[in-house]
Coordinates of C-alpha atoms in Angstrom, one line a residue:
M186 CA -46.5 51.3 38.4
V187 CA -46.0 51.1 34.6
P188 CA -42.3 50.8 33.6
E189 CA -40.9 53.8 31.6
G190 CA -41.6 53.5 27.9
W191 CA -44.1 50.6 28.4
L192 CA -47.8 50.7 27.6
E193 CA -50.6 49.6 29.9
G194 CA -53.8 48.0 28.8
K195 CA -55.6 44.7 28.3
V196 CA -54.4 41.8 26.3
Q197 CA -56.9 42.7 23.5
N198 CA -54.9 46.0 23.0
F199 CA -51.8 44.1 22.1
L200 CA -53.0 41.0 20.3
F201 CA -56.3 39.5 19.0
L202 CA -57.2 35.9 19.4
Q203 CA -59.5 34.1 16.9
R204 CA -61.2 30.7 17.2
G205 CA -59.9 28.1 14.8
F206 CA -61.7 26.3 12.0
D207 CA -63.5 22.9 12.1
L208 CA -61.9 20.0 10.2
T209 CA -62.0 16.3 11.0
Q210 CA -59.1 14.1 10.2
Q211 CA -61.5 12.0 8.1
N212 CA -62.3 15.0 5.9
A213 CA -58.6 16.2 5.6
E214 CA -57.2 15.9 2.1
L215 CA -53.6 14.7 1.4
G216 CA -51.2 17.6 1.8
N217 CA -48.4 19.1 3.8
V218 CA -50.2 21.8 5.6
P219 CA -50.0 21.1 9.4
V220 CA -53.3 21.1 11.3
Y221 CA -52.9 22.2 14.9
S222 CA -55.4 21.1 17.6
S223 CA -55.3 21.9 21.3
S224 CA -52.8 19.1 21.8
G225 CA -50.4 20.4 19.1
L226 CA -49.7 19.1 15.6
S227 CA -52.4 16.5 14.8
Y228 CA -52.3 15.8 11.1
Y229 CA -51.9 17.4 7.7
H230 CA -54.2 18.9 5.1
N231 CA -53.9 20.4 1.6
E232 CA -55.2 23.8 2.5
A233 CA -53.9 26.5 4.9
K234 CA -56.3 28.9 6.7
V235 CA -53.5 31.1 8.2
K236 CA -50.3 32.4 6.7
G237 CA -47.4 31.7 8.9
P238 CA -45.6 32.3 11.1
G239 CA -48.3 32.2 13.7
I240 CA -49.2 31.2 17.2
V241 CA -51.9 28.7 18.4
T242 CA -53.1 27.8 21.9
G243 CA -55.4 25.2 23.2
R244 CA -59.0 26.3 23.6
K245 CA -60.9 23.0 24.2
G246 CA -59.7 19.7 25.6
S247 CA -56.3 20.9 26.5
V248 CA -56.1 24.5 27.7
G249 CA -52.9 26.4 27.9
P250 CA -50.3 24.9 25.6
V251 CA -48.8 27.5 23.2
Y252 CA -47.4 26.5 19.8
L253 CA -45.4 28.7 17.5
V254 CA -45.9 27.6 13.9
E255 CA -43.2 28.7 11.4
G256 CA -45.1 28.1 8.1
D257 CA -48.7 28.3 6.9
F258 CA -51.1 26.2 8.9
W259 CA -54.7 25.3 9.8
P260 CA -55.7 26.1 13.4
H261 CA -58.3 23.6 14.5
D262 CA -61.7 24.5 16.0
T263 CA -60.3 23.4 19.4
T264 CA -57.7 26.2 19.3
L265 CA -57.4 29.9 19.5
W266 CA -54.9 31.6 17.1
V267 CA -53.4 35.0 17.1
K268 CA -55.2 36.8 14.2
D269 CA -53.5 40.2 14.8
F270 CA -50.2 40.7 16.6
K271 CA -50.8 44.5 16.4
G272 CA -47.2 45.2 15.5
N273 CA -45.8 43.2 18.4
D274 CA -43.0 40.7 18.2
I275 CA -44.2 37.1 17.6
H276 CA -41.6 35.5 19.8
Y277 CA -42.4 37.9 22.6
I278 CA -46.1 37.1 22.2
E279 CA -45.2 33.4 22.5
Y280 CA -43.4 33.9 25.9
F281 CA -46.2 36.3 27.0
L282 CA -49.0 33.8 26.4
N283 CA -46.9 31.1 28.2
Y284 CA -46.4 33.5 31.1
L285 CA -50.2 34.1 31.4
K286 CA -50.7 30.4 32.3
L287 CA -53.9 30.2 30.3
E288 CA -54.8 26.8 31.9
R289 CA -55.9 28.8 35.0
L290 CA -58.7 30.3 33.0
D291 CA -60.3 27.0 32.3
E292 CA -64.0 27.6 33.0
A293 CA -65.5 24.2 32.2
S294 CA -66.6 21.5 34.7
S295 CA -66.0 18.6 32.4
V296 CA -64.1 19.3 29.2
P297 CA -61.5 22.0 29.7
T298 CA -62.5 25.1 27.8
L299 CA -60.8 28.5 27.3
N300 CA -63.0 31.6 26.6
R301 CA -61.0 34.1 24.5
A302 CA -62.9 37.0 26.1
N303 CA -61.3 36.0 29.5
V304 CA -57.9 36.2 27.9
H305 CA -58.6 39.5 26.1
G306 CA -59.7 41.1 29.3
I307 CA -56.5 40.4 31.3
K308 CA -54.7 43.6 32.4
C309 CA -51.1 43.8 31.4
V310 CA -48.2 46.0 30.4
F311 CA -46.2 45.7 27.2
P312 CA -42.7 47.0 26.3
P313 CA -41.9 48.6 22.9
P314 CA -41.1 46.3 20.0
Q315 CA -37.3 46.7 20.3
E316 CA -37.3 45.7 24.0
Q317 CA -39.7 42.8 23.2
Q318 CA -37.2 41.4 20.7
R319 CA -34.4 41.7 23.2
I320 CA -36.4 40.0 25.9
A321 CA -37.4 37.2 23.5
K322 CA -33.7 36.7 22.5
I323 CA -32.6 36.4 26.1
L324 CA -35.3 33.9 26.9
S325 CA -34.6 31.9 23.7
T326 CA -31.0 31.5 25.0
W327 CA -32.3 29.9 28.2
D328 CA -34.6 27.7 26.1
K329 CA -31.6 26.4 24.1
V330 CA -29.7 25.6 27.3
I331 CA -32.8 23.8 28.7
A332 CA -33.3 21.9 25.4
T333 CA -29.6 20.8 25.5
T334 CA -30.0 19.6 29.1
E335 CA -33.2 17.7 28.2
Q336 CA -31.4 16.0 25.3
L337 CA -28.5 15.1 27.7
L338 CA -31.1 13.6 30.0
A339 CA -32.7 11.6 27.2
N340 CA -29.3 10.3 26.0
S341 CA -28.3 9.3 29.5
E342 CA -31.6 7.5 30.0
Q343 CA -31.1 5.6 26.8
Q344 CA -27.5 4.8 27.9
K345 CA -28.8 3.4 31.2
K346 CA -31.5 1.3 29.4
A347 CA -28.8 -0.2 27.1
L348 CA -26.5 -0.9 30.0
M349 CA -29.3 -2.6 32.0
Q350 CA -30.1 -4.7 29.0
Q351 CA -26.5 -5.8 28.7
L352 CA -25.5 -6.2 32.3
L353 CA -28.7 -7.8 33.7
T354 CA -28.8 -10.5 31.0
G355 CA -25.1 -11.3 31.1
K356 CA -24.5 -10.1 27.5
K357 CA -21.8 -7.8 28.9
R358 CA -19.7 -9.0 31.9
L359 CA -17.8 -6.8 34.3
P360 CA -14.1 -7.3 34.6
G361 CA -13.1 -10.1 37.0
F362 CA -16.4 -12.1 36.7
E363 CA -16.5 -15.3 34.7
W364 CA -18.7 -17.7 36.6
V365 CA -21.7 -19.1 34.8
W366 CA -25.1 -17.6 35.7
A367 CA -27.6 -19.9 37.4
E368 CA -31.2 -20.3 36.3
L369 CA -33.3 -20.0 39.5
A370 CA -37.0 -19.6 40.3
L371 CA -37.8 -16.3 42.0
G372 CA -39.2 -18.2 44.9
E373 CA -35.6 -19.4 45.5
L374 CA -34.4 -15.8 45.6
F375 CA -37.2 -14.2 47.6
S376 CA -39.5 -15.2 50.4
E377 CA -42.9 -13.4 51.0
R378 CA -43.0 -11.2 54.0
R379 CA -46.5 -11.3 55.5
E380 CA -46.0 -9.5 58.8
I381 CA -49.2 -7.6 59.9
G382 CA -50.7 -6.0 62.9
I383 CA -47.8 -3.5 63.3
S384 CA -49.2 -0.1 64.0
N385 CA -46.2 1.9 65.2
L386 CA -44.4 2.1 61.8
P387 CA -44.8 4.9 59.2
L388 CA -47.1 4.4 56.3
L389 CA -45.1 4.0 53.1
S390 CA -46.0 4.5 49.4
V391 CA -44.6 2.6 46.4
T392 CA -43.8 5.0 43.5
S393 CA -42.4 4.3 40.1
E394 CA -40.1 7.3 40.0
H395 CA -38.9 7.6 43.6
G396 CA -39.1 4.0 44.9
V397 CA -40.6 3.4 48.3
I398 CA -41.1 6.7 50.2
N399 CA -42.9 8.0 53.3
R400 CA -46.6 8.5 52.4
N401 CA -46.4 12.0 53.9
N402 CA -44.0 13.0 51.1
V403 CA -46.3 12.0 48.2
G404 CA -48.2 15.3 48.2
R405 CA -51.6 13.7 47.7
K406 CA -54.5 13.1 50.0
D407 CA -54.2 10.1 52.2
T408 CA -56.9 7.6 51.0
S409 CA -55.6 4.7 53.0
S410 CA -57.9 2.7 55.3
A411 CA -58.1 3.9 58.9
D412 CA -57.7 0.3 60.0
K413 CA -54.1 -0.6 59.4
S414 CA -54.2 -4.1 61.0
K415 CA -53.9 -5.8 57.7
Y416 CA -51.1 -3.6 56.4
L417 CA -47.8 -5.3 55.6
R418 CA -44.5 -4.6 57.1
V419 CA -41.7 -3.6 54.7
C420 CA -38.0 -3.6 55.8
S421 CA -35.0 -1.9 54.2
G422 CA -33.8 -4.1 51.4
D423 CA -37.2 -5.6 50.7
I424 CA -39.0 -5.1 47.3
A425 CA -42.7 -4.3 47.3
Y426 CA -44.8 -4.7 44.2
N427 CA -48.4 -3.9 43.3
T428 CA -50.0 -7.3 43.1
M429 CA -52.5 -6.1 40.5
R430 CA -50.0 -4.0 38.5
M431 CA -46.9 -6.1 38.5
W432 CA -47.7 -7.0 34.9
Q433 CA -46.9 -3.3 34.2
G434 CA -43.7 -3.4 36.2
V435 CA -44.9 -1.5 39.3
S436 CA -42.3 -2.5 41.9
A437 CA -39.7 -0.7 44.0
L438 CA -36.8 -1.3 46.3
S439 CA -37.3 0.0 49.9
G440 CA -34.7 1.8 51.8
L441 CA -37.1 2.4 54.7
E442 CA -39.0 0.3 57.3
G443 CA -42.7 0.8 57.5
I444 CA -46.0 -0.6 56.4
V445 CA -47.8 -0.7 53.0
S446 CA -51.3 -1.5 51.8
P447 CA -52.2 -5.1 51.5
A448 CA -52.7 -4.4 47.8
Y449 CA -48.9 -5.0 47.7
T450 CA -46.8 -8.1 47.9
V451 CA -43.6 -7.7 50.0
L452 CA -40.5 -9.7 49.0
Q453 CA -37.8 -10.5 51.5
P454 CA -34.4 -11.3 49.8
N455 CA -33.0 -14.7 50.7
S456 CA -29.3 -15.3 51.4
G457 CA -27.0 -14.5 48.5
V458 CA -29.5 -12.1 46.8
D459 CA -28.7 -8.5 46.3
S460 CA -32.1 -6.9 46.2
R461 CA -30.7 -3.8 44.4
F462 CA -29.8 -6.1 41.5
A463 CA -33.2 -7.7 41.6
A464 CA -35.0 -4.3 41.6
Y465 CA -33.2 -3.4 38.4
L466 CA -33.9 -6.8 36.9
F467 CA -37.6 -6.4 37.6
K468 CA -37.7 -3.4 35.3
L469 CA -36.3 -5.2 32.2
P470 CA -39.0 -5.3 29.5
E471 CA -38.6 -9.1 29.0
I472 CA -38.9 -9.7 32.8
V473 CA -42.0 -7.5 33.0
H474 CA -43.4 -9.5 30.1
R475 CA -42.9 -12.7 32.2
F476 CA -44.8 -11.0 35.1
Y477 CA -47.6 -10.3 32.6
R478 CA -47.7 -13.9 31.3
H479 CA -47.9 -15.3 34.9
S480 CA -50.6 -12.8 36.1
Q481 CA -54.1 -14.2 36.5
G482 CA -57.5 -12.8 36.0
L483 CA -60.2 -12.5 33.4
V484 CA -59.5 -8.9 32.3
S485 CA -56.7 -6.4 32.8
D486 CA -58.5 -4.7 35.6
T487 CA -58.4 -7.9 37.7
W488 CA -55.0 -9.3 36.6
N489 CA -52.9 -10.1 39.6
L490 CA -49.5 -11.7 40.3
K491 CA -49.6 -13.2 43.7
Y492 CA -46.5 -14.6 45.3
K493 CA -47.5 -18.2 44.4
Q494 CA -47.3 -17.4 40.7
F495 CA -44.4 -15.0 41.1
A496 CA -42.3 -17.7 42.8
K497 CA -42.5 -20.0 39.8
I498 CA -40.9 -17.5 37.3
K499 CA -37.4 -18.4 36.4
V500 CA -34.5 -16.0 35.8
F501 CA -30.8 -16.2 35.2
V502 CA -28.7 -14.6 38.0
P503 CA -25.0 -14.3 38.7
C504 CA -23.3 -14.8 42.1
A505 CA -23.9 -12.3 44.9
E506 CA -20.6 -10.5 44.2
E507 CA -21.4 -9.9 40.6
Q508 CA -25.0 -8.9 41.5
A509 CA -23.6 -6.2 43.8
A510 CA -21.1 -5.0 41.2
I511 CA -23.8 -4.7 38.6
A512 CA -26.1 -2.8 41.0
D513 CA -23.2 -0.4 41.8
V514 CA -22.7 0.4 38.1
L515 CA -26.4 1.1 37.6
A516 CA -26.7 3.1 40.8
R517 CA -24.0 5.4 39.5
E518 CA -26.1 5.8 36.3
D519 CA -29.0 6.7 38.5
E520 CA -26.9 9.3 40.4
L521 CA -25.9 10.9 37.1
L522 CA -29.6 11.0 36.0
A523 CA -30.6 12.6 39.3
C524 CA -27.9 15.2 38.9
I525 CA -29.0 16.1 35.3
N526 CA -32.7 16.2 36.5
E527 CA -31.7 18.6 39.3
Q528 CA -29.8 20.8 36.8
L529 CA -32.9 20.8 34.5
L530 CA -35.2 21.7 37.4
Q531 CA -33.0 24.6 38.4
L532 CA -32.7 25.9 34.9
T533 CA -36.5 25.8 34.5
L534 CA -37.1 27.6 37.8
E535 CA -34.5 30.2 37.0
K536 CA -36.0 30.8 33.6
K537 CA -39.5 31.1 35.2
A538 CA -38.2 33.7 37.6
L539 CA -36.5 35.6 34.8
M540 CA -39.7 35.6 32.7
Q541 CA -41.7 37.0 35.7
Q542 CA -39.2 39.9 36.0
L543 CA -38.6 40.6 32.3
L544 CA -42.3 40.4 31.2
T545 CA -43.4 42.8 33.9
G546 CA -40.6 45.3 33.5
K547 CA -39.3 44.7 37.0
R548 CA -36.0 43.9 35.3
R549 CA -35.0 45.9 32.2
V550 CA -32.7 45.0 29.4
K551 CA -30.1 47.0 27.6
L552 CA -31.0 47.8 24.0
A553 CA -27.7 48.8 22.5
E554 CA -26.8 46.4 19.6
T555 CA -23.3 45.9 21.0
E556 CA -24.6 44.6 24.3
P557 CA -24.5 40.9 25.0
A558 CA -27.8 39.1 25.3
T559 CA -28.0 39.1 29.0
A560 CA -30.3 40.8 31.5

């Protein structure tokens, strides 16, 4: 059912997409005209092909991203650009194209490709221009809140990194701690846990973002071996690291008991070691660099850091009490980041739901100028 006052048709009735123009970066002349490719702003040229403002979307290589360009620009051959808005509001068109999820129209088997005919043929309904402007204004308000939350998240992440750099190196001491830190080999802090042949424990996965989690919660196909006899036991408080990717910092603290692939090395903390502190320490860039320097192999694909080499690396560590205190401070930072991430996720989901309602007319907006920008 078409909402009252809206028009029904196909996308081509409301806007017209045109393929961009070929231009290599090598042939570009020095200038200030932005050249937009399927991945966004790529470089600059001295000539514009389109008078702004305009809209570009990825056609080849990266299908789906939508870019609103304020000034004159050059749309690259890997893009489609809106040649004719047919009297419709440019900001509404931006939200509309995002709503269409153009990436689902990718018809290539190798290089992602978008056929404009497939976009033009999509059936849709369009509100009158005044309502388009109102809808775009409402959604832009949500965008501003989301952008503010994203900036808060970025600032908090930077704050945590700075705090880690200070606390984990002793440059900043917590109140009440004055003991000198000791330089110890990692082999004095951790023993290697090599318990195998345990089949009654859950399969775990080591992730960079979420630590050690149950493999069933990863959301990907299980590619593990059917024979788990060589899989290693992990206990709560252990740290597992990818033997061939520790030079990239791939390690995580486990809060679970289970088994992991033999591609991992499992570290059991010795007495006086807070493994939470060590888990944070293992993420410091300078410590990751030490893992890199001690890894062995001819090329990066074969570099590995086995326990024998790991155990020789020396680090400075405080007493167990200060380790725990530092870990508590950083854990609170993680809790704050998790809270902001959850807020960002909820805002994104709510905006998505609102777009679905507003851009289909299931939810209408008030058009009086005195009305606040709410739906």
